[in-house]
Amino acid sequence: MRLNSRIIFHIMGLLLLCNGGFMLIAALVSLFYNDGATLGISLASITTMFTGVSLMYVTRNHKKEVQRKEGYIIVTFGWIVMSLSGMLPYLFSGAIPGVTNAFFETISGYTTTGASIVDDIEALPQGILLWRSLTHWIGGMGIIVLAIAILPLLGIGGMQLFAAEAPGPSADKLHPRITDTAKRLWLIYVGYTAAETILLRIAGMSFFDAVNHALATLSTGGFSTKNASLAYWNDNPAVQYIVILFMFLAGANFVLSYFAFKGKVQRVIKDEEFKFYAGSIVLFTALAACMIYFQAEVPVSDYHPMVLGYGESAFRHALFQVLTVITTTGFVTADFTSWTPFLTIFFFGLFFLGGSAGSTSGGIKVMRHLLIIKNGLLEFKRTLHPNAIIPVRYNNKTVKEEIVYNIIAFFVLYMLLFIIGALVLGLLGLDFASAIGGAASSLGNVGPALGSLNPLSNFNGLPDAGKWWCGFLMLAGRLELFTVLIVMTPYFWKRT
């Protein structure tokens, strides 16, 4: 089957047009604050939109059909093209000189990893700070999901794109038509962002900070406007509790949010993944809070003012750090690697958990862990009763064997890529803790890592090759491995 290259370039043009439009928003904010970056961001916006319109015009006579192969190409290369164009505001404004650093910051934004190479965030112009946050927000729900809400206007179906963008085990749809599903997801996404902005403003944040942190929270990204991240508001527990609430919502399946708004609360409560997700957070928070309270080598109160008492402080920072790691948001209120060796290993283990399927979180995802555990336990029964047919069940439904095999293959591939990722970083000169932490954090889209990449540091110290490698891991992790890796196989490009 011949590849429909015209539709691929046409959609690339659409993505560039959308990307340039978001840059224009950042340029207007830059103009409002007169921060000196208006011209650079505007030039980046014009260049990106012009390129996008040109591509769309040249390929206007295209066959309006997207097959699965085209879908994988559009998603993978769409993210790369968006990242390449997204670094232009940094380069044209001079905020982040150098292609390597600008690309790293951009792909970290779009993949909602939140790992940064900026040493002094507060010195960046307001327009650039907003652009950093917007890259999170665009990538959070998926630039392709955004596109498929617009594609019907062009007469193009988007099911193949959605399948490539969200290749996880969850196949929940809010509406039979994929376009309406995308629109509903974005409505919830925008609504949550607006709600958090208002609440953070009421809690004492400036409007600018509130907007940026809402964009970063709902996308589970983690870029902040402050060098200290959320630790800047350690004397304002209300701000941190608001962020905690929306991190929890962003890490849950957005489909469940839709059901909750429709009054189907029982469907939310009975969902196995949600119960596992919420229960894990409660259990891990209790464990971390106790360890901080009784055994932390550096008391939390030395880092954070005791606004409501040491016990509350220990609980709040435990809950915040557990949520920010599980949901792969990457905000920081403290350096968890300085508490106890146990907690360092504990939080490193949480790098591999991830949020729910259908959320903006990265990582392996709760549903995969749940089904792997269920299948593992059933192996004991199958060993005792080899002739019995004992299927894995999820939400009272039988899970197809091919889905279980896919999940196991994903897990093996994920761990293999983590090991290779750490080996490459070690080869580039990183110490053991930094190498395994950097690989796990990049692949899981977490943000802060271990060693020299700890929560109080950043990724600027990585060699250039290490930054490009971590960028690849971020992209592979964000698109859940198969979408990226499949286009790297010779078989994919064979004409069938």
mmCIF file of N, CA, C and O in Angstrom, residues 250-322:
data_model
loop_
_atom_site.group_PDB
_atom_site.id
_atom_site.type_symbol
_atom_site.label_atom_id
_atom_site.label_comp_id
_atom_site.label_asym_id
_atom_site.label_seq_id
_atom_site.Cartn_x
_atom_site.Cartn_y
_atom_site.Cartn_z
ATOM 1 N N ALA A 250 -5.611 15.444 37.503
ATOM 2 C CA ALA A 250 -4.898 15.290 36.230
ATOM 3 C C ALA A 250 -4.326 13.888 36.082
ATOM 4 O O ALA A 250 -4.169 13.393 34.960
ATOM 5 N N GLY A 251 -4.003 13.237 37.201
ATOM 6 C CA GLY A 251 -3.444 11.896 37.157
ATOM 7 C C GLY A 251 -4.492 10.805 37.044
ATOM 8 O O GLY A 251 -4.163 9.635 36.833
ATOM 9 N N ALA A 252 -5.772 11.184 37.213
ATOM 10 C CA ALA A 252 -6.872 10.223 37.063
ATOM 11 C C ALA A 252 -7.365 10.241 35.620
ATOM 12 O O ALA A 252 -7.114 11.180 34.868
ATOM 13 N N ASN A 253 -8.078 9.190 35.249
ATOM 14 C CA ASN A 253 -8.620 9.083 33.892
ATOM 15 C C ASN A 253 -9.629 10.212 33.653
ATOM 16 O O ASN A 253 -10.585 10.365 34.411
ATOM 17 N N PHE A 254 -9.424 11.004 32.601
ATOM 18 C CA PHE A 254 -10.331 12.111 32.312
ATOM 19 C C PHE A 254 -11.734 11.625 31.955
ATOM 20 O O PHE A 254 -12.709 12.364 32.096
ATOM 21 N N VAL A 255 -11.844 10.396 31.509
ATOM 22 C CA VAL A 255 -13.161 9.827 31.228
ATOM 23 C C VAL A 255 -13.977 9.747 32.514
ATOM 24 O O VAL A 255 -15.192 10.009 32.518
ATOM 25 N N LEU A 256 -13.317 9.433 33.624
ATOM 26 C CA LEU A 256 -14.011 9.359 34.914
ATOM 27 C C LEU A 256 -14.491 10.740 35.352
ATOM 28 O O LEU A 256 -15.540 10.864 35.990
ATOM 29 N N SER A 257 -13.723 11.763 35.033
ATOM 30 C CA SER A 257 -14.170 13.128 35.336
ATOM 31 C C SER A 257 -15.460 13.433 34.587
ATOM 32 O O SER A 257 -16.388 14.047 35.125
ATOM 33 N N TYR A 258 -15.520 12.993 33.341
ATOM 34 C CA TYR A 258 -16.732 13.207 32.543
ATOM 35 C C TYR A 258 -17.922 12.498 33.175
ATOM 36 O O TYR A 258 -19.010 13.081 33.305
ATOM 37 N N PHE A 259 -17.718 11.255 33.597
ATOM 38 C CA PHE A 259 -18.810 10.513 34.232
ATOM 39 C C PHE A 259 -19.243 11.183 35.537
ATOM 40 O O PHE A 259 -20.434 11.238 35.853
ATOM 41 N N ALA A 260 -18.284 11.699 36.300
ATOM 42 C CA ALA A 260 -18.607 12.376 37.559
ATOM 43 C C ALA A 260 -19.461 13.613 37.297
ATOM 44 O O ALA A 260 -20.441 13.865 38.020
ATOM 45 N N PHE A 261 -19.109 14.380 36.261
ATOM 46 C CA PHE A 261 -19.892 15.576 35.930
ATOM 47 C C PHE A 261 -21.286 15.207 35.428
ATOM 48 O O PHE A 261 -22.222 16.002 35.550
ATOM 49 N N LYS A 262 -21.429 14.007 34.869
ATOM 50 C CA LYS A 262 -22.733 13.540 34.395
ATOM 51 C C LYS A 262 -23.551 12.914 35.529
ATOM 52 O O LYS A 262 -24.670 12.466 35.306
ATOM 53 N N GLY A 263 -23.000 12.903 36.747
ATOM 54 C CA GLY A 263 -23.711 12.363 37.897
ATOM 55 C C GLY A 263 -23.531 10.875 38.099
ATOM 56 O O GLY A 263 -24.155 10.288 38.990
ATOM 57 N N LYS A 264 -22.669 10.242 37.293
ATOM 58 C CA LYS A 264 -22.439 8.793 37.417
ATOM 59 C C LYS A 264 -21.276 8.534 38.367
ATOM 60 O O LYS A 264 -20.249 7.943 38.003
ATOM 61 N N VAL A 265 -21.442 8.960 39.622
ATOM 62 C CA VAL A 265 -20.368 8.868 40.614
ATOM 63 C C VAL A 265 -20.041 7.418 40.944
ATOM 64 O O VAL A 265 -18.877 7.073 41.192
ATOM 65 N N GLN A 266 -21.053 6.557 40.953
ATOM 66 C CA GLN A 266 -20.831 5.151 41.272
ATOM 67 C C GLN A 266 -19.867 4.498 40.282
ATOM 68 O O GLN A 266 -19.076 3.640 40.647
ATOM 69 N N ARG A 267 -19.944 4.934 39.041
ATOM 70 C CA ARG A 267 -19.047 4.380 38.023
ATOM 71 C C ARG A 267 -17.596 4.749 38.325
ATOM 72 O O ARG A 267 -16.680 3.986 38.028
ATOM 73 N N VAL A 268 -17.415 5.933 38.901
ATOM 74 C CA VAL A 268 -16.071 6.368 39.292
ATOM 75 C C VAL A 268 -15.578 5.562 40.478
ATOM 76 O O VAL A 268 -14.460 5.035 40.482
ATOM 77 N N ILE A 269 -16.412 5.457 41.492
ATOM 78 C CA ILE A 269 -16.030 4.779 42.736
ATOM 79 C C ILE A 269 -15.727 3.303 42.505
ATOM 80 O O ILE A 269 -14.820 2.735 43.123
ATOM 81 N N LYS A 270 -16.466 2.667 41.608
ATOM 82 C CA LYS A 270 -16.303 1.232 41.371
ATOM 83 C C LYS A 270 -15.187 0.907 40.385
ATOM 84 O O LYS A 270 -14.852 -0.261 40.200
ATOM 85 N N ASP A 271 -14.634 1.917 39.743
ATOM 86 C CA ASP A 271 -13.580 1.673 38.768
ATOM 87 C C ASP A 271 -12.329 1.119 39.459
ATOM 88 O O ASP A 271 -11.797 1.732 40.398
ATOM 89 N N GLU A 272 -11.845 -0.021 39.025
ATOM 90 C CA GLU A 272 -10.724 -0.689 39.694
ATOM 91 C C GLU A 272 -9.439 0.132 39.621
ATOM 92 O O GLU A 272 -8.679 0.207 40.586
ATOM 93 N N GLU A 273 -9.185 0.729 38.471
ATOM 94 C CA GLU A 273 -7.968 1.518 38.332
ATOM 95 C C GLU A 273 -7.990 2.724 39.265
ATOM 96 O O GLU A 273 -6.992 3.044 39.911
ATOM 97 N N PHE A 274 -9.136 3.390 39.360
ATOM 98 C CA PHE A 274 -9.244 4.570 40.224
ATOM 99 C C PHE A 274 -9.030 4.175 41.678
ATOM 100 O O PHE A 274 -8.352 4.889 42.432
ATOM 101 N N LYS A 275 -9.616 3.056 42.091
ATOM 102 C CA LYS A 275 -9.446 2.606 43.481
ATOM 103 C C LYS A 275 -7.977 2.282 43.769
ATOM 104 O O LYS A 275 -7.459 2.609 44.837
ATOM 105 N N PHE A 276 -7.320 1.628 42.816
ATOM 106 C CA PHE A 276 -5.900 1.305 42.977
ATOM 107 C C PHE A 276 -5.060 2.581 43.020
ATOM 108 O O PHE A 276 -4.144 2.715 43.829
ATOM 109 N N TYR A 277 -5.375 3.531 42.142
ATOM 110 C CA TYR A 277 -4.675 4.824 42.065
ATOM 111 C C TYR A 277 -4.828 5.600 43.368
ATOM 112 O O TYR A 277 -3.828 6.032 43.977
ATOM 113 N N ALA A 278 -6.060 5.766 43.833
ATOM 114 C CA ALA A 278 -6.313 6.529 45.061
ATOM 115 C C ALA A 278 -5.759 5.800 46.285
ATOM 116 O O ALA A 278 -5.154 6.414 47.173
ATOM 117 N N GLY A 279 -5.948 4.477 46.315
ATOM 118 C CA GLY A 279 -5.447 3.705 47.453
ATOM 119 C C GLY A 279 -3.937 3.736 47.557
ATOM 120 O O GLY A 279 -3.380 3.827 48.664
ATOM 121 N N SER A 280 -3.247 3.683 46.411
ATOM 122 C CA SER A 280 -1.786 3.750 46.408
ATOM 123 C C SER A 280 -1.304 5.080 46.955
ATOM 124 O O SER A 280 -0.336 5.134 47.731
ATOM 125 N N ILE A 281 -1.970 6.161 46.569
ATOM 126 C CA ILE A 281 -1.582 7.486 47.044
ATOM 127 C C ILE A 281 -1.742 7.590 48.548
ATOM 128 O O ILE A 281 -0.862 8.112 49.254
ATOM 129 N N VAL A 282 -2.859 7.083 49.071
ATOM 130 C CA VAL A 282 -3.097 7.112 50.528
ATOM 131 C C VAL A 282 -2.026 6.305 51.261
ATOM 132 O O VAL A 282 -1.437 6.766 52.240
ATOM 133 N N LEU A 283 -1.762 5.093 50.783
ATOM 134 C CA LEU A 283 -0.782 4.220 51.432
ATOM 135 C C LEU A 283 0.624 4.818 51.372
ATOM 136 O O LEU A 283 1.329 4.883 52.394
ATOM 137 N N PHE A 284 1.044 5.253 50.198
ATOM 138 C CA PHE A 284 2.395 5.791 50.036
ATOM 139 C C PHE A 284 2.580 7.097 50.805
ATOM 140 O O PHE A 284 3.655 7.367 51.341
ATOM 141 N N THR A 285 1.526 7.906 50.868
ATOM 142 C CA THR A 285 1.618 9.160 51.623
ATOM 143 C C THR A 285 1.777 8.886 53.115
ATOM 144 O O THR A 285 2.590 9.530 53.790
ATOM 145 N N ALA A 286 1.008 7.943 53.625
ATOM 146 C CA ALA A 286 1.103 7.597 55.051
ATOM 147 C C ALA A 286 2.509 7.099 55.384
ATOM 148 O O ALA A 286 3.096 7.490 56.409
ATOM 149 N N LEU A 287 3.059 6.251 54.524
ATOM 150 C CA LEU A 287 4.401 5.723 54.746
ATOM 151 C C LEU A 287 5.450 6.834 54.703
ATOM 152 O O LEU A 287 6.304 6.937 55.591
ATOM 153 N N ALA A 288 5.369 7.689 53.684
ATOM 154 C CA ALA A 288 6.350 8.762 53.536
ATOM 155 C C ALA A 288 6.234 9.776 54.673
ATOM 156 O O ALA A 288 7.252 10.253 55.194
ATOM 157 N N ALA A 289 5.010 10.101 55.072
ATOM 158 C CA ALA A 289 4.811 11.080 56.158
ATOM 159 C C ALA A 289 5.405 10.569 57.461
ATOM 160 O O ALA A 289 6.043 11.328 58.213
ATOM 161 N N CYS A 290 5.204 9.301 57.737
ATOM 162 C CA CYS A 290 5.767 8.715 58.972
ATOM 163 C C CYS A 290 7.287 8.734 58.936
ATOM 164 O O CYS A 290 7.942 9.052 59.941
ATOM 165 N N MET A 291 7.860 8.395 57.796
ATOM 166 C CA MET A 291 9.312 8.393 57.678
ATOM 167 C C MET A 291 9.881 9.798 57.832
ATOM 168 O O MET A 291 10.904 10.004 58.484
ATOM 169 N N ILE A 292 9.204 10.782 57.230
ATOM 170 C CA ILE A 292 9.666 12.174 57.347
ATOM 171 C C ILE A 292 9.562 12.634 58.794
ATOM 172 O O ILE A 292 10.481 13.261 59.337
ATOM 173 N N TYR A 293 8.461 12.318 59.419
ATOM 174 C CA TYR A 293 8.196 12.803 60.782
ATOM 175 C C TYR A 293 9.163 12.206 61.799
ATOM 176 O O TYR A 293 9.671 12.904 62.683
ATOM 177 N N PHE A 294 9.436 10.904 61.657
ATOM 178 C CA PHE A 294 10.227 10.230 62.683
ATOM 179 C C PHE A 294 11.706 10.047 62.333
ATOM 180 O O PHE A 294 12.552 9.977 63.239
ATOM 181 N N GLN A 295 12.041 9.969 61.035
ATOM 182 C CA GLN A 295 13.401 9.561 60.693
ATOM 183 C C GLN A 295 14.161 10.489 59.760
ATOM 184 O O GLN A 295 15.325 10.235 59.462
ATOM 185 N N ALA A 296 13.520 11.541 59.251
ATOM 186 C CA ALA A 296 14.204 12.395 58.287
ATOM 187 C C ALA A 296 15.488 12.959 58.867
ATOM 188 O O ALA A 296 15.492 13.533 59.953
ATOM 189 N N GLU A 297 16.607 12.765 58.147
ATOM 190 C CA GLU A 297 17.893 13.264 58.636
ATOM 191 C C GLU A 297 17.925 14.792 58.673
ATOM 192 O O GLU A 297 18.521 15.394 59.546
ATOM 193 N N VAL A 298 17.262 15.411 57.696
ATOM 194 C CA VAL A 298 17.136 16.863 57.685
ATOM 195 C C VAL A 298 15.665 17.163 57.883
ATOM 196 O O VAL A 298 14.856 16.914 56.996
ATOM 197 N N PRO A 299 15.265 17.647 59.067
ATOM 198 C CA PRO A 299 13.844 17.860 59.358
ATOM 199 C C PRO A 299 13.183 18.750 58.316
ATOM 200 O O PRO A 299 13.774 19.703 57.814
ATOM 201 N N VAL A 300 11.950 18.394 57.990
ATOM 202 C CA VAL A 300 11.193 19.168 57.015
ATOM 203 C C VAL A 300 11.083 20.615 57.455
ATOM 204 O O VAL A 300 11.113 21.536 56.653
ATOM 205 N N SER A 301 10.985 20.854 58.769
ATOM 206 C CA SER A 301 10.810 22.212 59.273
ATOM 207 C C SER A 301 12.016 23.095 58.977
ATOM 208 O O SER A 301 11.905 24.315 58.964
ATOM 209 N N ASP A 302 13.191 22.486 58.736
ATOM 210 C CA ASP A 302 14.363 23.283 58.391
ATOM 211 C C ASP A 302 14.241 23.846 56.973
ATOM 212 O O ASP A 302 14.846 24.868 56.656
ATOM 213 N N TYR A 303 13.476 23.146 56.131
ATOM 214 C CA TYR A 303 13.277 23.612 54.762
ATOM 215 C C TYR A 303 12.015 24.471 54.644
ATOM 216 O O TYR A 303 11.938 25.382 53.852
ATOM 217 N N HIS A 304 11.001 24.114 55.430
ATOM 218 C CA HIS A 304 9.702 24.716 55.243
ATOM 219 C C HIS A 304 9.195 25.290 56.565
ATOM 220 O O HIS A 304 9.175 24.591 57.578
ATOM 221 N N PRO A 305 8.745 26.536 56.587
ATOM 222 C CA PRO A 305 8.195 27.112 57.812
ATOM 223 C C PRO A 305 7.027 26.280 58.319
ATOM 224 O O PRO A 305 6.198 25.822 57.551
ATOM 225 N N MET A 306 6.973 26.084 59.620
ATOM 226 C CA MET A 306 5.904 25.282 60.222
ATOM 227 C C MET A 306 4.654 26.156 60.370
ATOM 228 O O MET A 306 4.412 26.767 61.413
ATOM 229 N N VAL A 307 3.894 26.228 59.314
ATOM 230 C CA VAL A 307 2.714 27.088 59.328
ATOM 231 C C VAL A 307 1.636 26.514 60.230
ATOM 232 O O VAL A 307 1.028 27.212 61.026
ATOM 233 N N LEU A 308 1.380 25.232 60.098
ATOM 234 C CA LEU A 308 0.334 24.601 60.898
ATOM 235 C C LEU A 308 0.885 23.491 61.794
ATOM 236 O O LEU A 308 0.149 22.640 62.262
ATOM 237 N N GLY A 309 2.187 23.485 62.020
ATOM 238 C CA GLY A 309 2.765 22.460 62.871
ATOM 239 C C GLY A 309 3.607 21.478 62.096
ATOM 240 O O GLY A 309 3.437 21.296 60.892
ATOM 241 N N TYR A 310 4.512 20.819 62.798
ATOM 242 C CA TYR A 310 5.449 19.904 62.150
ATOM 243 C C TYR A 310 4.739 18.710 61.532
ATOM 244 O O TYR A 310 5.088 18.256 60.451
ATOM 245 N N GLY A 311 3.711 18.185 62.228
ATOM 246 C CA GLY A 311 2.972 17.036 61.705
ATOM 247 C C GLY A 311 2.286 17.350 60.396
ATOM 248 O O GLY A 311 2.342 16.574 59.441
ATOM 249 N N GLU A 312 1.643 18.516 60.322
ATOM 250 C CA GLU A 312 0.975 18.927 59.086
ATOM 251 C C GLU A 312 1.989 19.130 57.980
ATOM 252 O O GLU A 312 1.761 18.777 56.823
ATOM 253 N N SER A 313 3.127 19.710 58.338
ATOM 254 C CA SER A 313 4.169 19.955 57.346
ATOM 255 C C SER A 313 4.675 18.638 56.758
ATOM 256 O O SER A 313 4.838 18.508 55.548
ATOM 257 N N ALA A 314 4.907 17.655 57.626
ATOM 258 C CA ALA A 314 5.367 16.344 57.158
ATOM 259 C C ALA A 314 4.332 15.694 56.248
ATOM 260 O O ALA A 314 4.661 15.139 55.201
ATOM 261 N N PHE A 315 3.057 15.780 56.651
ATOM 262 C CA PHE A 315 1.989 15.189 55.841
ATOM 263 C C PHE A 315 1.875 15.886 54.494
ATOM 264 O O PHE A 315 1.778 15.234 53.443
ATOM 265 N N ARG A 316 1.897 17.223 54.501
ATOM 266 C CA ARG A 316 1.706 17.974 53.261
ATOM 267 C C ARG A 316 2.814 17.701 52.252
ATOM 268 O O ARG A 316 2.560 17.489 51.068
ATOM 269 N N HIS A 317 4.058 17.701 52.745
ATOM 270 C CA HIS A 317 5.169 17.492 51.814
ATOM 271 C C HIS A 317 5.251 16.042 51.353
ATOM 272 O O HIS A 317 5.661 15.777 50.224
ATOM 273 N N ALA A 318 4.843 15.112 52.218
ATOM 274 C CA ALA A 318 4.778 13.711 51.803
ATOM 275 C C ALA A 318 3.730 13.536 50.715
ATOM 276 O O ALA A 318 3.981 12.927 49.669
ATOM 277 N N LEU A 319 2.524 14.076 50.951
ATOM 278 C CA LEU A 319 1.439 13.964 49.982
ATOM 279 C C LEU A 319 1.809 14.649 48.665
ATOM 280 O O LEU A 319 1.585 14.103 47.579
ATOM 281 N N PHE A 320 2.403 15.838 48.766
ATOM 282 C CA PHE A 320 2.772 16.577 47.567
ATOM 283 C C PHE A 320 3.793 15.816 46.739
ATOM 284 O O PHE A 320 3.638 15.646 45.529
ATOM 285 N N GLN A 321 4.843 15.322 47.394
ATOM 286 C CA GLN A 321 5.909 14.633 46.658
ATOM 287 C C GLN A 321 5.445 13.291 46.105
ATOM 288 O O GLN A 321 5.842 12.893 45.016
ATOM 289 N N VAL A 322 4.593 12.579 46.846
ATOM 290 C CA VAL A 322 4.057 11.316 46.329
ATOM 291 C C VAL A 322 3.223 11.580 45.078
ATOM 292 O O VAL A 322 3.377 10.898 44.054
#
